Amino acid sequence: MQNALADEYRRLSRDTTTHQPLAYLRLRRAIRNVIQHRDIEPGQTLPSERDLSQALGLSRVTVRKAIAGLVEEGLLTQRHGAGTFVAERIVKPMSRLTSFTEDLRARGLHPRSEFFERSVGEVTPEESMALNLSPGVLVVRLHRVRYAEDEPLAIERSVVPASVLPDPHEVHDSLYEALEHHNCRPVRALQRLRAVLLGARQARLLHVTTGSAGLHIERRGFLDDGRVVEFTTSWYRGDIYDFVAELQTD
Amino acid sequence: MQNALADEYRRLSRDTTTHQPLAYLRLRRAIRNVIQHRDIEPGQTLPSERDLSQALGLSRVTVRKAIAGLVEEGLLTQRHGAGTFVAERIVKPMSRLTSFTEDLRARGLHPRSEFFERSVGEVTPEESMALNLSPGVLVVRLHRVRYAEDEPLAIERSVVPASVLPDPHEVHDSLYEALEHHNCRPVRALQRLRAVLLGARQARLLHVTTGSAGLHIERRGFLDDGRVVEFTTSWYRGDIYDFVAELQTD
DNA sequence: GGGGGAATCTGGATCGTACCAATGACATAC
DNA sequence: GTATGTCATTGGTACGATCCAGATTCCCCC
């Protein structure tokens, strides 16, 4: 049955828990799901845009918008005149996505967190944007200073959908370990990094002087089906943190 | 007159040499050009989508498509209800090994270098360590400030073995282009990055105040066969540079 | 004079329609 | 049998029109 996609889309439309009011995002998710369930194998074609829009009662523009995002992500490829195909994924190992805690432990250090906030609440508009969630959905917030051997290294503020991590107190040191227990450890992340001067409050928490150099990092962690499971904002001390990256041509 | 954009668009539409038949690409080009010419300063708003579509005789959908691409590139940002703004920061993907010059050209900017040093000499001990060369070997040194549209972006100090690039004056803007002529363009690089405070001399060169946030980056570029062809140390302005990275688990 | 709310900006989503251009399958001509 | 040309199908661009939702402005009322 090639209607797996239409069925999945309609299921998501009825689904009240994860209700996504935006048609194109709903369709995007539906396509991801059928790909993940191997209802359409890599290399196979999706139904044509016209067929899809007719079957789903959406305009072709909306269908195209949903598809465009997945093409951008690399999950689909399009060939003019031929069709839209599920990409045969080429996984490029770039930089490693590692857990702060596991990282430090691997270096023989003892990482530790001090929380000032560990709560559950409804997403704010910004969070809903970053995590791709509908308004009103619950999220877990973790706000903490991370230490190694009593030396503060970073301030971190993580937001995770409560659907993947219901209880903030499950996280002791490592968020990623807690996520792993729910089989929701991110496999890919996008990170944005900039140099900043640390403000008074940040500097105090990190035991440095106000106006020291710091790195401001925003990270969004994804599952392999593309769902966002983590949105973390952090400030690292510039004086003890080096980031190493391996760059590659294409 | 705020019609610089409309004028530029119409100019491109008439222009037969670079004639771009696709309206949305033409508009994208036009927007890039006006940004480049500082007709609209970073932080300033573009005309609204409705105004643009009316002024240019395009549909709003087409205008949105043109803008969407530039938002994706990081050249524009949009705020629902407020407007579309020229981005104040340069977003650089940290995972692609790209040439500074080619990068900025792709954004429609005109990169430029001002050299204070372009010389040949024997490797210092540190350089020989970084480049993996024997003592006494000759290297080319390039020390410069890199600009885009008369705005300094970074200070860069590159060291390249003279065996791959005998004459420092072969480099005009792009080191990588010069290396390519010798078939020695790096295909892989290791980069180390940290937040620093810019010193008085650096700040002066970069037109910022002493003690501003900056990024210190050290890069070693490798050929296929593992030879190091480039050792570059740079200081980027923290206020206009964002680095984005995609991370992956193994 | 200051606070609150309406009016009016902005971008965001979605519909329907039209035509162009690349592809590929099938039928036809040699 | 193979080459060629037609044609249905697919994605690509572009139009016009609505409605919704955030952001700002500004004015009126207390």
PDB file of N, CA and C (backbone and C1' of nucleotides) in Angstrom, chain D residues 2-25:
ATOM      1  P    DT D   2      19.323  -3.592 -31.396  1.00  0.00           P
ATOM      2  O5'  DT D   2      19.415  -2.067 -31.818  1.00  0.00           O
ATOM      3  C5'  DT D   2      19.938  -1.751 -33.101  1.00  0.00           C
ATOM      4  C4'  DT D   2      19.338  -0.458 -33.588  1.00  0.00           C
ATOM      5  C3'  DT D   2      19.397   0.705 -32.578  1.00  0.00           C
ATOM      6  O3'  DT D   2      19.914   1.823 -33.264  1.00  0.00           O
ATOM      7  C1'  DT D   2      17.278   0.565 -33.512  1.00  0.00           C
ATOM      8  P    DA D   3      20.719   2.906 -32.509  1.00  0.00           P
ATOM      9  O5'  DA D   3      20.038   4.249 -33.020  1.00  0.00           O
ATOM     10  C5'  DA D   3      19.979   4.514 -34.415  1.00  0.00           C
ATOM     11  C4'  DA D   3      18.737   5.325 -34.703  1.00  0.00           C
ATOM     12  C3'  DA D   3      18.615   6.619 -33.892  1.00  0.00           C
ATOM     13  O3'  DA D   3      18.385   7.689 -34.795  1.00  0.00           O
ATOM     14  C1'  DA D   3      16.609   5.365 -33.771  1.00  0.00           C
ATOM     15  P    DT D   4      18.558   9.168 -34.329  1.00  0.00           P
ATOM     16  O5'  DT D   4      17.076   9.718 -34.451  1.00  0.00           O
ATOM     17  C5'  DT D   4      16.240   9.260 -35.528  1.00  0.00           C
ATOM     18  C4'  DT D   4      14.802   9.607 -35.223  1.00  0.00           C
ATOM     19  C3'  DT D   4      14.635  10.894 -34.405  1.00  0.00           C
ATOM     20  O3'  DT D   4      13.629  11.677 -35.014  1.00  0.00           O
ATOM     21  C1'  DT D   4      13.434   9.147 -33.405  1.00  0.00           C
ATOM     22  P    DG D   5      13.598  13.253 -34.840  1.00  0.00           P
ATOM     23  O5'  DG D   5      12.060  13.486 -34.582  1.00  0.00           O
ATOM     24  C5'  DG D   5      11.105  12.616 -35.205  1.00  0.00           C
ATOM     25  C4'  DG D   5       9.911  12.426 -34.281  1.00  0.00           C
ATOM     26  C3'  DG D   5       9.550  13.660 -33.457  1.00  0.00           C
ATOM     27  O3'  DG D   5       8.148  13.756 -33.398  1.00  0.00           O
ATOM     28  C1'  DG D   5       9.839  11.839 -32.035  1.00  0.00           C
ATOM     29  P    DT D   6       7.437  15.149 -33.274  1.00  0.00           P
ATOM     30  O5'  DT D   6       6.130  14.741 -32.470  1.00  0.00           O
ATOM     31  C5'  DT D   6       5.473  13.505 -32.805  1.00  0.00           C
ATOM     32  C4'  DT D   6       4.879  12.871 -31.547  1.00  0.00           C
ATOM     33  C3'  DT D   6       4.155  13.850 -30.616  1.00  0.00           C
ATOM     34  O3'  DT D   6       2.871  13.315 -30.363  1.00  0.00           O
ATOM     35  C1'  DT D   6       5.619  12.489 -29.380  1.00  0.00           C
ATOM     36  P    DC D   7       1.757  14.243 -29.767  1.00  0.00           P
ATOM     37  O5'  DC D   7       1.684  13.689 -28.277  1.00  0.00           O
ATOM     38  C5'  DC D   7       1.747  12.273 -28.043  1.00  0.00           C
ATOM     39  C4'  DC D   7       1.799  12.027 -26.544  1.00  0.00           C
ATOM     40  C3'  DC D   7       1.149  13.123 -25.701  1.00  0.00           C
ATOM     41  O3'  DC D   7       0.508  12.525 -24.591  1.00  0.00           O
ATOM     42  C1'  DC D   7       3.381  12.878 -25.055  1.00  0.00           C
ATOM     43  P    DA D   8      -0.783  13.160 -24.011  1.00  0.00           P
ATOM     44  O5'  DA D   8      -0.824  12.535 -22.545  1.00  0.00           O
ATOM     45  C5'  DA D   8      -0.570  11.143 -22.370  1.00  0.00           C
ATOM     46  C4'  DA D   8       0.333  10.933 -21.154  1.00  0.00           C
ATOM     47  C3'  DA D   8      -0.126  11.655 -19.890  1.00  0.00           C
ATOM     48  O3'  DA D   8      -0.022  10.759 -18.803  1.00  0.00           O
ATOM     49  C1'  DA D   8       2.106  12.240 -20.368  1.00  0.00           C
ATOM     50  P    DT D   9      -0.590  11.188 -17.383  1.00  0.00           P
ATOM     51  O5'  DT D   9       0.741  11.473 -16.550  1.00  0.00           O
ATOM     52  C5'  DT D   9       1.790  10.511 -16.553  1.00  0.00           C
ATOM     53  C4'  DT D   9       3.000  11.068 -15.833  1.00  0.00           C
ATOM     54  C3'  DT D   9       2.652  11.933 -14.615  1.00  0.00           C
ATOM     55  O3'  DT D   9       3.373  11.457 -13.482  1.00  0.00           O
ATOM     56  C1'  DT D   9       4.222  13.027 -15.989  1.00  0.00           C
ATOM     57  P    DT D  10       3.162  12.166 -12.067  1.00  0.00           P
ATOM     58  O5'  DT D  10       4.509  12.973 -11.872  1.00  0.00           O
ATOM     59  C5'  DT D  10       5.776  12.289 -11.985  1.00  0.00           C
ATOM     60  C4'  DT D  10       6.899  13.293 -11.861  1.00  0.00           C
ATOM     61  C3'  DT D  10       6.618  14.333 -10.787  1.00  0.00           C
ATOM     62  O3'  DT D  10       7.566  14.346  -9.743  1.00  0.00           O
ATOM     63  C1'  DT D  10       7.203  15.375 -12.843  1.00  0.00           C
ATOM     64  P    DG D  11       7.227  15.313  -8.529  1.00  0.00           P
ATOM     65  O5'  DG D  11       8.219  16.515  -8.832  1.00  0.00           O
ATOM     66  C5'  DG D  11       9.625  16.290  -8.777  1.00  0.00           C
ATOM     67  C4'  DG D  11      10.357  17.429  -9.456  1.00  0.00           C
ATOM     68  C3'  DG D  11      10.464  18.708  -8.633  1.00  0.00           C
ATOM     69  O3'  DG D  11      11.715  19.313  -8.888  1.00  0.00           O
ATOM     70  C1'  DG D  11       9.376  19.169 -10.644  1.00  0.00           C
ATOM     71  P    DG D  12      12.081  20.723  -8.293  1.00  0.00           P
ATOM     72  O5'  DG D  12      11.646  21.735  -9.461  1.00  0.00           O
ATOM     73  C5'  DG D  12      12.605  22.120 -10.441  1.00  0.00           C
ATOM     74  C4'  DG D  12      12.291  23.535 -10.898  1.00  0.00           C
ATOM     75  C3'  DG D  12      12.183  24.556  -9.777  1.00  0.00           C
ATOM     76  O3'  DG D  12      12.887  25.733 -10.167  1.00  0.00           O
ATOM     77  C1'  DG D  12      10.226  24.581 -11.074  1.00  0.00           C
ATOM     78  P    DT D  13      12.859  26.976  -9.286  1.00  0.00           P
ATOM     79  O5'  DT D  13      11.746  27.854 -10.020  1.00  0.00           O
ATOM     80  C5'  DT D  13      11.989  28.305 -11.341  1.00  0.00           C
ATOM     81  C4'  DT D  13      10.872  29.213 -11.781  1.00  0.00           C
ATOM     82  C3'  DT D  13      10.642  30.434 -10.875  1.00  0.00           C
ATOM     83  O3'  DT D  13      10.690  31.580 -11.709  1.00  0.00           O
ATOM     84  C1'  DT D  13       8.603  29.323 -11.312  1.00  0.00           C
ATOM     85  P    DA D  14      10.659  33.023 -11.113  1.00  0.00           P
ATOM     86  O5'  DA D  14       9.114  33.338 -11.005  1.00  0.00           O
ATOM     87  C5'  DA D  14       8.381  33.541 -12.207  1.00  0.00           C
ATOM     88  C4'  DA D  14       6.916  33.630 -11.877  1.00  0.00           C
ATOM     89  C3'  DA D  14       6.579  34.582 -10.723  1.00  0.00           C
ATOM     90  O3'  DA D  14       6.202  35.839 -11.280  1.00  0.00           O
ATOM     91  C1'  DA D  14       5.210  32.616 -10.806  1.00  0.00           C
ATOM     92  P    DC D  15       5.766  36.982 -10.344  1.00  0.00           P
ATOM     93  O5'  DC D  15       4.184  36.816 -10.313  1.00  0.00           O
ATOM     94  C5'  DC D  15       3.465  36.938 -11.538  1.00  0.00           C
ATOM     95  C4'  DC D  15       2.050  36.487 -11.359  1.00  0.00           C
ATOM     96  C3'  DC D  15       1.305  37.145 -10.203  1.00  0.00           C
ATOM     97  O3'  DC D  15       0.735  38.372 -10.648  1.00  0.00           O
ATOM     98  C1'  DC D  15       0.837  34.809 -10.322  1.00  0.00           C
ATOM     99  P    DG D  16       0.292  39.475  -9.612  1.00  0.00           P
ATOM    100  O5'  DG D  16      -1.113  38.971  -9.060  1.00  0.00           O
ATOM    101  C5'  DG D  16      -2.135  38.514  -9.939  1.00  0.00           C
ATOM    102  C4'  DG D  16      -3.250  37.920  -9.105  1.00  0.00           C
ATOM    103  C3'  DG D  16      -3.617  38.791  -7.902  1.00  0.00           C
ATOM    104  O3'  DG D  16      -5.016  39.057  -7.871  1.00  0.00           O
ATOM    105  C1'  DG D  16      -3.155  36.577  -7.200  1.00  0.00           C
ATOM    106  P    DA D  17      -5.561  40.094  -6.790  1.00  0.00           P
ATOM    107  O5'  DA D  17      -6.052  39.112  -5.630  1.00  0.00           O
ATOM    108  C5'  DA D  17      -6.800  37.960  -5.982  1.00  0.00           C
ATOM    109  C4'  DA D  17      -7.081  37.140  -4.725  1.00  0.00           C
ATOM    110  C3'  DA D  17      -7.414  37.983  -3.495  1.00  0.00           C
ATOM    111  O3'  DA D  17      -8.663  37.574  -2.966  1.00  0.00           O
ATOM    112  C1'  DA D  17      -5.740  36.357  -2.986  1.00  0.00           C
ATOM    113  P    DT D  18      -9.555  38.620  -2.110  1.00  0.00           P
ATOM    114  O5'  DT D  18      -9.562  37.955  -0.669  1.00  0.00           O
ATOM    115  C5'  DT D  18      -8.369  37.401  -0.180  1.00  0.00           C
ATOM    116  C4'  DT D  18      -8.688  36.192   0.672  1.00  0.00           C
ATOM    117  C3'  DT D  18      -8.950  36.590   2.124  1.00  0.00           C
ATOM    118  O3'  DT D  18      -9.974  35.795   2.712  1.00  0.00           O
ATOM    119  C1'  DT D  18      -6.878  35.390   1.959  1.00  0.00           C
ATOM    120  P    DC D  19     -10.703  36.398   3.969  1.00  0.00           P
ATOM    121  O5'  DC D  19      -9.818  35.855   5.188  1.00  0.00           O
ATOM    122  C5'  DC D  19      -9.832  34.463   5.475  1.00  0.00           C
ATOM    123  C4'  DC D  19      -8.634  34.118   6.351  1.00  0.00           C
ATOM    124  C3'  DC D  19      -8.613  34.860   7.694  1.00  0.00           C
ATOM    125  O3'  DC D  19      -8.686  33.903   8.749  1.00  0.00           O
ATOM    126  C1'  DC D  19      -6.478  34.861   6.647  1.00  0.00           C
ATOM    127  P    DC D  20      -8.738  34.454  10.239  1.00  0.00           P
ATOM    128  O5'  DC D  20      -7.256  34.158  10.735  1.00  0.00           O
ATOM    129  C5'  DC D  20      -6.687  32.873  10.550  1.00  0.00           C
ATOM    130  C4'  DC D  20      -5.241  32.881  11.054  1.00  0.00           C
ATOM    131  C3'  DC D  20      -5.091  33.483  12.455  1.00  0.00           C
ATOM    132  O3'  DC D  20      -4.257  32.627  13.217  1.00  0.00           O
ATOM    133  C1'  DC D  20      -3.633  34.565  10.934  1.00  0.00           C
ATOM    134  P    DA D  21      -4.083  32.888  14.758  1.00  0.00           P
ATOM    135  O5'  DA D  21      -2.705  33.676  14.820  1.00  0.00           O
ATOM    136  C5'  DA D  21      -1.524  33.057  14.355  1.00  0.00           C
ATOM    137  C4'  DA D  21      -0.357  33.969  14.647  1.00  0.00           C
ATOM    138  C3'  DA D  21      -0.407  34.637  16.003  1.00  0.00           C
ATOM    139  O3'  DA D  21       0.919  34.803  16.435  1.00  0.00           O
ATOM    140  C1'  DA D  21      -0.355  36.274  14.376  1.00  0.00           C
ATOM    141  P    DG D  22       1.312  34.803  17.934  1.00  0.00           P
ATOM    142  O5'  DG D  22       2.692  35.494  17.900  1.00  0.00           O
ATOM    143  C5'  DG D  22       3.666  35.839  17.880  1.00  0.00           C
ATOM    144  C4'  DG D  22       4.233  37.009  17.111  1.00  0.00           C
ATOM    145  C3'  DG D  22       4.651  38.120  18.061  1.00  0.00           C
ATOM    146  O3'  DG D  22       6.017  38.384  17.840  1.00  0.00           O
ATOM    147  C1'  DG D  22       3.388  38.988  16.253  1.00  0.00           C
ATOM    148  P    DA D  23       6.795  39.332  18.803  1.00  0.00           P
ATOM    149  O5'  DA D  23       6.622  40.804  18.196  1.00  0.00           O
ATOM    150  C5'  DA D  23       6.861  41.012  16.843  1.00  0.00           C
ATOM    151  C4'  DA D  23       6.905  42.499  16.549  1.00  0.00           C
ATOM    152  C3'  DA D  23       7.280  43.425  17.712  1.00  0.00           C
ATOM    153  O3'  DA D  23       8.183  44.369  17.177  1.00  0.00           O
ATOM    154  C1'  DA D  23       5.135  43.993  16.859  1.00  0.00           C
ATOM    155  P    DT D  24       8.811  45.546  18.024  1.00  0.00           P
ATOM    156  O5'  DT D  24       8.067  46.870  17.536  1.00  0.00           O
ATOM    157  C5'  DT D  24       7.218  46.768  16.423  1.00  0.00           C
ATOM    158  C4'  DT D  24       6.574  48.091  16.074  1.00  0.00           C
ATOM    159  C3'  DT D  24       6.866  49.294  16.957  1.00  0.00           C
ATOM    160  O3'  DT D  24       6.993  50.401  16.085  1.00  0.00           O
ATOM    161  C1'  DT D  24       4.538  48.840  16.954  1.00  0.00           C
ATOM    162  P    DT D  25       7.398  51.842  16.612  1.00  0.00           P
ATOM    163  O5'  DT D  25       6.014  52.619  16.430  1.00  0.00           O
ATOM    164  C5'  DT D  25       5.183  52.272  15.321  1.00  0.00           C
ATOM    165  C4'  DT D  25       3.879  53.044  15.394  1.00  0.00           C
ATOM    166  C3'  DT D  25       3.945  54.380  16.126  1.00  0.00           C
ATOM    167  O3'  DT D  25       3.196  55.311  15.368  1.00  0.00           O
ATOM    168  C1'  DT D  25       2.285  53.013  17.103  1.00  0.00           C
TER     169       DT D  25
END
